[in-house]
């Protein structure tokens, strides 16, 4: 199985868990989830908790780390911001760009998302470009228009030959934190559409770039989502905050594929 063909199980903790809570989580998670070479497990803790995570994970290098957001510049007078080089220095291998909460709460528009994505790639981090429609856009039948725009605009700052490094997360905004999950068929058709856009704008794309699904993924629905052919993994928010719940989601990849 090529590394990109492995399911990716990603935990986005958002603004939860400082260093102390991170340590107890990792201690517990290590006990509940054994390393598995057939899948990739990656955590996006708050930046301030990354060193504690790494320290507590110790020899568990199967537990990979990502940063939830980076500034588009490498360094400078940007109070409160975290840069991609700092994240890389802290041992992080992944980064999110374009999460809908960043787009909505912090005004990260398509152009800024593209700059951040480019910065992640330049610093050698693996970027996950998050895209997804609001309920209103879905009702107005603008799903495809929105997804195409977000993918194309997100990649616009990257030279075509570097675009193959990008992973995607389809996160319908109406499903995030609401308990509403897209049906596997809806995820399947949105993912297929994203795939068609990626094929068009990423030269030589051989269909390998995983597209994760995110939005109210829970232990009880993870298996069906992960068994959906176009779903290459899951990006999990609230259900990743409890070690057992996220361990169960990671194990759900056993029965998929
Ligand atoms: P949720 O969040 O699982 O709590 O819906 C998902 C996300 O925002 O990545």
mmCIF file of C-alpha atoms and ligand atoms in Angstrom:
data_model
loop_
_atom_site.group_PDB
_atom_site.id
_atom_site.type_symbol
_atom_site.label_atom_id
_atom_site.label_comp_id
_atom_site.label_asym_id
_atom_site.label_seq_id
_atom_site.Cartn_x
_atom_site.Cartn_y
_atom_site.Cartn_z
ATOM 1 C CA UNK A 1 0.000 0.000 0.000
ATOM 2 C CA UNK A 2 1.568 3.318 -0.998
ATOM 3 C CA UNK A 3 1.725 5.709 1.946
ATOM 4 C CA UNK A 4 -0.938 7.952 0.468
ATOM 5 C CA UNK A 5 -3.260 5.011 -0.029
ATOM 6 C CA UNK A 6 -3.388 4.352 3.692
ATOM 7 C CA UNK A 7 -6.404 5.780 5.446
ATOM 8 C CA UNK A 8 -5.604 8.980 7.331
ATOM 9 C CA UNK A 9 -7.232 9.370 10.751
ATOM 10 C CA UNK A 10 -6.834 12.970 11.823
ATOM 11 C CA UNK A 11 -7.786 14.612 15.123
ATOM 12 C CA UNK A 12 -8.426 18.354 15.141
ATOM 13 C CA UNK A 13 -8.555 19.454 18.756
ATOM 14 C CA UNK A 14 -9.290 23.096 17.915
ATOM 15 C CA UNK A 15 -9.048 25.254 21.072
ATOM 16 C CA UNK A 16 -9.043 22.341 23.505
ATOM 17 C CA UNK A 17 -6.333 20.879 25.734
ATOM 18 C CA UNK A 18 -3.372 22.721 27.126
ATOM 19 C CA UNK A 19 -0.093 20.915 27.778
ATOM 20 C CA UNK A 20 -1.299 19.179 30.960
ATOM 21 C CA UNK A 21 -4.501 17.803 29.432
ATOM 22 C CA UNK A 22 -2.515 16.838 26.347
ATOM 23 C CA UNK A 23 -0.133 14.729 28.419
ATOM 24 C CA UNK A 24 -2.897 12.763 30.113
ATOM 25 C CA UNK A 25 -4.677 12.251 26.791
ATOM 26 C CA UNK A 26 -1.545 10.892 25.103
ATOM 27 C CA UNK A 27 -0.803 8.554 28.026
ATOM 28 C CA UNK A 28 -4.317 7.167 27.738
ATOM 29 C CA UNK A 29 -4.413 7.031 23.947
ATOM 30 C CA UNK A 30 -1.138 5.065 23.807
ATOM 31 C CA UNK A 31 -2.743 2.395 25.935
ATOM 32 C CA UNK A 32 -5.871 2.216 23.820
ATOM 33 C CA UNK A 33 -4.387 2.299 20.348
ATOM 34 C CA UNK A 34 -1.502 0.098 19.209
ATOM 35 C CA UNK A 35 0.691 1.248 16.293
ATOM 36 C CA UNK A 36 -0.591 0.057 12.916
ATOM 37 C CA UNK A 37 1.472 0.382 9.762
ATOM 38 C CA UNK A 38 -1.574 0.279 7.473
ATOM 39 C CA UNK A 39 -2.926 3.684 8.470
ATOM 40 C CA UNK A 40 -1.751 7.180 9.343
ATOM 41 C CA UNK A 41 -2.816 8.795 12.606
ATOM 42 C CA UNK A 42 -2.224 12.528 12.942
ATOM 43 C CA UNK A 43 -3.108 14.958 15.711
ATOM 44 C CA UNK A 44 -3.628 18.691 15.386
ATOM 45 C CA UNK A 45 -3.379 19.962 18.980
ATOM 46 C CA UNK A 46 -3.212 23.656 19.852
ATOM 47 C CA UNK A 47 0.299 24.862 18.952
ATOM 48 C CA UNK A 48 1.149 25.489 22.601
ATOM 49 C CA UNK A 49 0.601 21.811 23.406
ATOM 50 C CA UNK A 50 2.716 20.326 20.623
ATOM 51 C CA UNK A 51 5.927 19.926 22.683
ATOM 52 C CA UNK A 52 3.977 18.213 25.496
ATOM 53 C CA UNK A 53 2.395 15.856 22.964
ATOM 54 C CA UNK A 54 5.739 14.949 21.455
ATOM 55 C CA UNK A 55 7.340 14.442 24.809
ATOM 56 C CA UNK A 56 4.581 12.181 26.071
ATOM 57 C CA UNK A 57 4.323 10.250 22.795
ATOM 58 C CA UNK A 58 8.001 9.337 23.206
ATOM 59 C CA UNK A 59 8.795 6.349 21.012
ATOM 60 C CA UNK A 60 5.315 6.319 19.455
ATOM 61 C CA UNK A 61 6.398 7.900 16.201
ATOM 62 C CA UNK A 62 3.293 6.468 14.544
ATOM 63 C CA UNK A 63 1.412 9.345 16.208
ATOM 64 C CA UNK A 64 2.088 12.187 13.791
ATOM 65 C CA UNK A 65 1.603 15.869 14.496
ATOM 66 C CA UNK A 66 0.135 18.799 12.644
ATOM 67 C CA UNK A 67 -0.468 22.486 13.198
ATOM 68 C CA UNK A 68 -4.018 23.890 12.982
ATOM 69 C CA UNK A 69 -3.050 27.181 11.368
ATOM 70 C CA UNK A 70 0.045 29.107 10.342
ATOM 71 C CA UNK A 71 0.732 32.693 9.384
ATOM 72 C CA UNK A 72 1.470 33.233 5.729
ATOM 73 C CA UNK A 73 4.805 34.917 6.492
ATOM 74 C CA UNK A 74 7.883 33.081 7.745
ATOM 75 C CA UNK A 75 8.425 35.497 10.644
ATOM 76 C CA UNK A 76 7.814 39.065 11.689
ATOM 77 C CA UNK A 77 5.784 41.420 13.818
ATOM 78 C CA UNK A 78 2.540 39.425 13.907
ATOM 79 C CA UNK A 79 1.516 39.199 17.541
ATOM 80 C CA UNK A 80 -0.073 35.920 18.470
ATOM 81 C CA UNK A 81 0.669 34.116 15.222
ATOM 82 C CA UNK A 82 2.525 30.851 14.708
ATOM 83 C CA UNK A 83 4.723 30.396 11.665
ATOM 84 C CA UNK A 84 5.262 27.322 9.527
ATOM 85 C CA UNK A 85 9.041 27.253 10.222
ATOM 86 C CA UNK A 86 8.299 27.270 13.973
ATOM 87 C CA UNK A 87 5.869 24.415 13.539
ATOM 88 C CA UNK A 88 8.459 22.467 11.559
ATOM 89 C CA UNK A 89 11.033 23.207 14.261
ATOM 90 C CA UNK A 90 8.592 21.801 16.863
ATOM 91 C CA UNK A 91 8.545 18.518 14.958
ATOM 92 C CA UNK A 92 5.276 18.945 13.141
ATOM 93 C CA UNK A 93 4.837 17.292 9.747
ATOM 94 C CA UNK A 94 1.372 18.471 8.743
ATOM 95 C CA UNK A 95 -0.691 21.647 8.581
ATOM 96 C CA UNK A 96 -4.326 22.568 8.005
ATOM 97 C CA UNK A 97 -5.305 25.396 5.685
ATOM 98 C CA UNK A 98 -8.750 26.792 5.044
ATOM 99 C CA UNK A 99 -10.657 25.205 7.904
ATOM 100 C CA UNK A 100 -14.164 26.653 7.845
ATOM 101 C CA UNK A 101 -13.739 28.060 11.365
ATOM 102 C CA UNK A 102 -10.711 30.008 10.163
ATOM 103 C CA UNK A 103 -12.630 31.174 7.118
ATOM 104 C CA UNK A 104 -15.627 32.259 9.180
ATOM 105 C CA UNK A 105 -14.147 33.537 12.455
ATOM 106 C CA UNK A 106 -10.812 34.907 11.303
ATOM 107 C CA UNK A 107 -11.655 35.984 7.781
ATOM 108 C CA UNK A 108 -9.274 33.604 6.023
ATOM 109 C CA UNK A 109 -10.398 34.111 2.433
ATOM 110 C CA UNK A 110 -9.372 32.056 -0.578
ATOM 111 C CA UNK A 111 -6.315 34.186 -1.278
ATOM 112 C CA UNK A 112 -4.995 34.009 2.268
ATOM 113 C CA UNK A 113 -5.665 30.260 2.370
ATOM 114 C CA UNK A 114 -3.578 29.921 -0.805
ATOM 115 C CA UNK A 115 -0.716 31.871 0.771
ATOM 116 C CA UNK A 116 -0.811 29.734 3.909
ATOM 117 C CA UNK A 117 -0.921 26.550 1.866
ATOM 118 C CA UNK A 118 2.068 27.683 -0.112
ATOM 119 C CA UNK A 119 3.952 28.489 3.084
ATOM 120 C CA UNK A 120 3.245 25.039 4.485
ATOM 121 C CA UNK A 121 4.590 23.422 1.318
ATOM 122 C CA UNK A 122 7.652 25.673 1.285
ATOM 123 C CA UNK A 123 8.512 24.612 4.811
ATOM 124 C CA UNK A 124 8.169 20.939 3.914
ATOM 125 C CA UNK A 125 4.900 20.368 5.774
ATOM 126 C CA UNK A 126 2.117 18.270 4.310
ATOM 127 C CA UNK A 127 -0.894 20.545 3.856
ATOM 128 C CA UNK A 128 -4.516 19.552 4.191
ATOM 129 C CA UNK A 129 -6.724 21.972 2.262
ATOM 130 C CA UNK A 130 -10.168 22.077 3.881
ATOM 131 C CA UNK A 131 -13.149 22.839 1.679
ATOM 132 C CA UNK A 132 -16.887 22.622 2.151
ATOM 133 C CA UNK A 133 -20.185 24.319 1.515
ATOM 134 C CA UNK A 134 -22.587 26.014 3.918
ATOM 135 C CA UNK A 135 -26.171 24.829 4.213
ATOM 136 C CA UNK A 136 -27.340 27.818 2.211
ATOM 137 C CA UNK A 137 -24.893 27.090 -0.591
ATOM 138 C CA UNK A 138 -26.043 23.487 -0.626
ATOM 139 C CA UNK A 139 -29.703 24.491 -0.748
ATOM 140 C CA UNK A 140 -28.947 26.897 -3.589
ATOM 141 C CA UNK A 141 -27.328 23.985 -5.452
ATOM 142 C CA UNK A 142 -23.988 25.735 -5.446
ATOM 143 C CA UNK A 143 -22.074 22.802 -3.952
ATOM 144 C CA UNK A 144 -19.915 22.135 -6.994
ATOM 145 C CA UNK A 145 -19.280 25.781 -7.708
ATOM 146 C CA UNK A 146 -18.088 26.362 -4.124
ATOM 147 C CA UNK A 147 -15.907 23.251 -3.976
ATOM 148 C CA UNK A 148 -14.303 23.972 -7.349
ATOM 149 C CA UNK A 149 -13.584 27.557 -6.345
ATOM 150 C CA UNK A 150 -12.068 26.590 -2.998
ATOM 151 C CA UNK A 151 -9.840 23.892 -4.490
ATOM 152 C CA UNK A 152 -8.692 25.971 -7.455
ATOM 153 C CA UNK A 153 -8.132 29.127 -5.406
ATOM 154 C CA UNK A 154 -6.402 27.201 -2.618
ATOM 155 C CA UNK A 155 -3.885 25.733 -5.050
ATOM 156 C CA UNK A 156 -3.425 28.918 -7.048
ATOM 157 C CA UNK A 157 -0.222 29.974 -5.253
ATOM 158 C CA UNK A 158 1.525 26.652 -5.826
ATOM 159 C CA UNK A 159 3.520 25.745 -8.888
ATOM 160 C CA UNK A 160 1.715 22.903 -10.667
ATOM 161 C CA UNK A 161 4.507 20.422 -9.920
ATOM 162 C CA UNK A 162 4.171 20.999 -6.167
ATOM 163 C CA UNK A 163 0.428 20.543 -6.045
ATOM 164 C CA UNK A 164 0.636 16.790 -5.674
ATOM 165 C CA UNK A 165 1.766 17.260 -2.053
ATOM 166 C CA UNK A 166 -1.657 18.531 -1.037
ATOM 167 C CA UNK A 167 -4.328 16.467 0.705
ATOM 168 C CA UNK A 168 -7.937 17.575 0.895
ATOM 169 C CA UNK A 169 -10.606 17.502 3.551
ATOM 170 C CA UNK A 170 -14.230 17.786 2.513
ATOM 171 C CA UNK A 171 -15.997 19.298 5.502
ATOM 172 C CA UNK A 172 -19.546 20.447 4.820
ATOM 173 C CA UNK A 173 -19.955 23.428 7.142
ATOM 174 C CA UNK A 174 -23.455 22.297 8.160
ATOM 175 C CA UNK A 175 -22.007 19.034 9.483
ATOM 176 C CA UNK A 176 -19.237 20.495 11.640
ATOM 177 C CA UNK A 177 -19.987 20.314 15.344
ATOM 178 C CA UNK A 178 -23.703 19.857 14.690
ATOM 179 C CA UNK A 179 -24.122 16.101 15.018
ATOM 180 C CA UNK A 180 -25.337 16.074 11.398
ATOM 181 C CA UNK A 181 -23.135 13.892 9.242
ATOM 182 C CA UNK A 182 -23.188 13.694 5.486
ATOM 183 C CA UNK A 183 -24.505 10.340 4.335
ATOM 184 C CA UNK A 184 -21.760 8.181 2.851
ATOM 185 C CA UNK A 185 -23.382 8.699 -0.594
ATOM 186 C CA UNK A 186 -23.205 12.491 -0.209
ATOM 187 C CA UNK A 187 -19.581 12.276 0.866
ATOM 188 C CA UNK A 188 -18.914 9.955 -2.064
ATOM 189 C CA UNK A 189 -20.353 12.323 -4.644
ATOM 190 C CA UNK A 190 -18.690 15.420 -3.174
ATOM 191 C CA UNK A 191 -15.359 13.590 -2.998
ATOM 192 C CA UNK A 192 -15.690 12.399 -6.598
ATOM 193 C CA UNK A 193 -16.347 15.940 -7.664
ATOM 194 C CA UNK A 194 -13.304 17.232 -5.725
ATOM 195 C CA UNK A 195 -11.277 14.463 -7.338
ATOM 196 C CA UNK A 196 -12.365 15.636 -10.788
ATOM 197 C CA UNK A 197 -11.267 19.188 -9.999
ATOM 198 C CA UNK A 198 -7.932 17.932 -8.639
ATOM 199 C CA UNK A 199 -7.347 15.918 -11.804
ATOM 200 C CA UNK A 200 -7.892 19.049 -13.829
ATOM 201 C CA UNK A 201 -5.577 21.344 -11.860
ATOM 202 C CA UNK A 202 -2.867 18.983 -10.608
ATOM 203 C CA UNK A 203 -0.789 17.740 -13.502
ATOM 204 C CA UNK A 204 -0.091 14.028 -13.376
ATOM 205 C CA UNK A 205 -2.556 13.441 -10.527
ATOM 206 C CA UNK A 206 -3.049 9.714 -10.406
ATOM 207 C CA UNK A 207 -5.939 9.779 -7.973
ATOM 208 C CA UNK A 208 -3.635 9.163 -5.016
ATOM 209 C CA UNK A 209 -4.212 12.341 -3.012
ATOM 210 C CA UNK A 210 -6.401 11.325 -0.096
ATOM 211 C CA UNK A 211 -9.615 13.235 0.403
ATOM 212 C CA UNK A 212 -10.689 13.109 4.046
ATOM 213 C CA UNK A 213 -14.240 13.565 5.223
ATOM 214 C CA UNK A 214 -14.909 15.795 8.230
ATOM 215 C CA UNK A 215 -18.070 16.847 10.048
ATOM 216 C CA UNK A 216 -19.500 15.015 13.061
ATOM 217 C CA UNK A 217 -17.492 11.839 12.515
ATOM 218 C CA UNK A 218 -18.145 9.572 15.506
ATOM 219 C CA UNK A 219 -17.204 5.999 16.416
ATOM 220 C CA UNK A 220 -20.616 4.789 15.210
ATOM 221 C CA UNK A 221 -20.433 6.311 11.727
ATOM 222 C CA UNK A 222 -16.684 6.147 11.047
ATOM 223 C CA UNK A 223 -16.745 2.632 9.693
ATOM 224 C CA UNK A 224 -19.339 3.337 6.992
ATOM 225 C CA UNK A 225 -17.605 6.556 5.973
ATOM 226 C CA UNK A 226 -14.184 4.917 5.820
ATOM 227 C CA UNK A 227 -15.616 2.061 3.766
ATOM 228 C CA UNK A 228 -16.797 4.546 1.135
ATOM 229 C CA UNK A 229 -14.403 4.206 -1.811
ATOM 230 C CA UNK A 230 -13.605 7.891 -2.336
ATOM 231 C CA UNK A 231 -13.147 8.582 1.392
ATOM 232 C CA UNK A 232 -9.432 8.408 2.126
ATOM 233 C CA UNK A 233 -9.702 9.176 5.810
ATOM 234 C CA UNK A 234 -11.487 11.326 8.361
ATOM 235 C CA UNK A 235 -10.838 14.648 10.069
ATOM 236 C CA UNK A 236 -12.431 14.471 13.497
ATOM 237 C CA UNK A 237 -13.188 17.339 15.868
ATOM 238 C CA UNK A 238 -15.220 16.745 19.000
ATOM 239 C CA UNK A 239 -15.062 12.941 18.895
ATOM 240 C CA UNK A 240 -11.267 13.137 18.927
ATOM 241 C CA UNK A 241 -11.212 14.808 22.347
ATOM 242 C CA UNK A 242 -11.736 11.553 24.255
ATOM 243 C CA UNK A 243 -8.937 9.000 23.844
ATOM 244 C CA UNK A 244 -11.254 6.015 23.624
ATOM 245 C CA UNK A 245 -13.579 7.631 21.139
ATOM 246 C CA UNK A 246 -10.748 8.589 18.774
ATOM 247 C CA UNK A 247 -9.037 5.207 19.281
ATOM 248 C CA UNK A 248 -12.313 3.561 18.222
ATOM 249 C CA UNK A 249 -12.392 5.720 15.090
ATOM 250 C CA UNK A 250 -8.787 4.768 14.323
ATOM 251 C CA UNK A 251 -9.670 1.109 14.758
ATOM 252 C CA UNK A 252 -12.701 1.513 12.464
ATOM 253 C CA UNK A 253 -10.271 1.673 9.567
ATOM 254 C CA UNK A 254 -9.677 -2.080 10.218
ATOM 255 C CA UNK A 255 -12.916 -3.029 8.682
ATOM 256 C CA UNK A 256 -12.923 -0.610 5.806
ATOM 257 C CA UNK A 257 -11.275 -0.708 2.415
HETATM 258 P P1 LIG B 1 -16.528 17.885 14.339
HETATM 259 O O1 LIG B 1 -15.404 18.831 13.680
HETATM 260 O O2 LIG B 1 -16.045 16.456 14.212
HETATM 261 O O3 LIG B 1 -16.651 18.318 15.754
HETATM 262 O O4 LIG B 1 -17.790 18.101 13.552
HETATM 263 C C1 LIG B 1 -14.754 18.475 12.503
HETATM 264 C C2 LIG B 1 -13.792 19.554 12.057
HETATM 265 O O5 LIG B 1 -14.122 20.727 12.167
HETATM 266 O O6 LIG B 1 -12.659 19.281 11.592
#
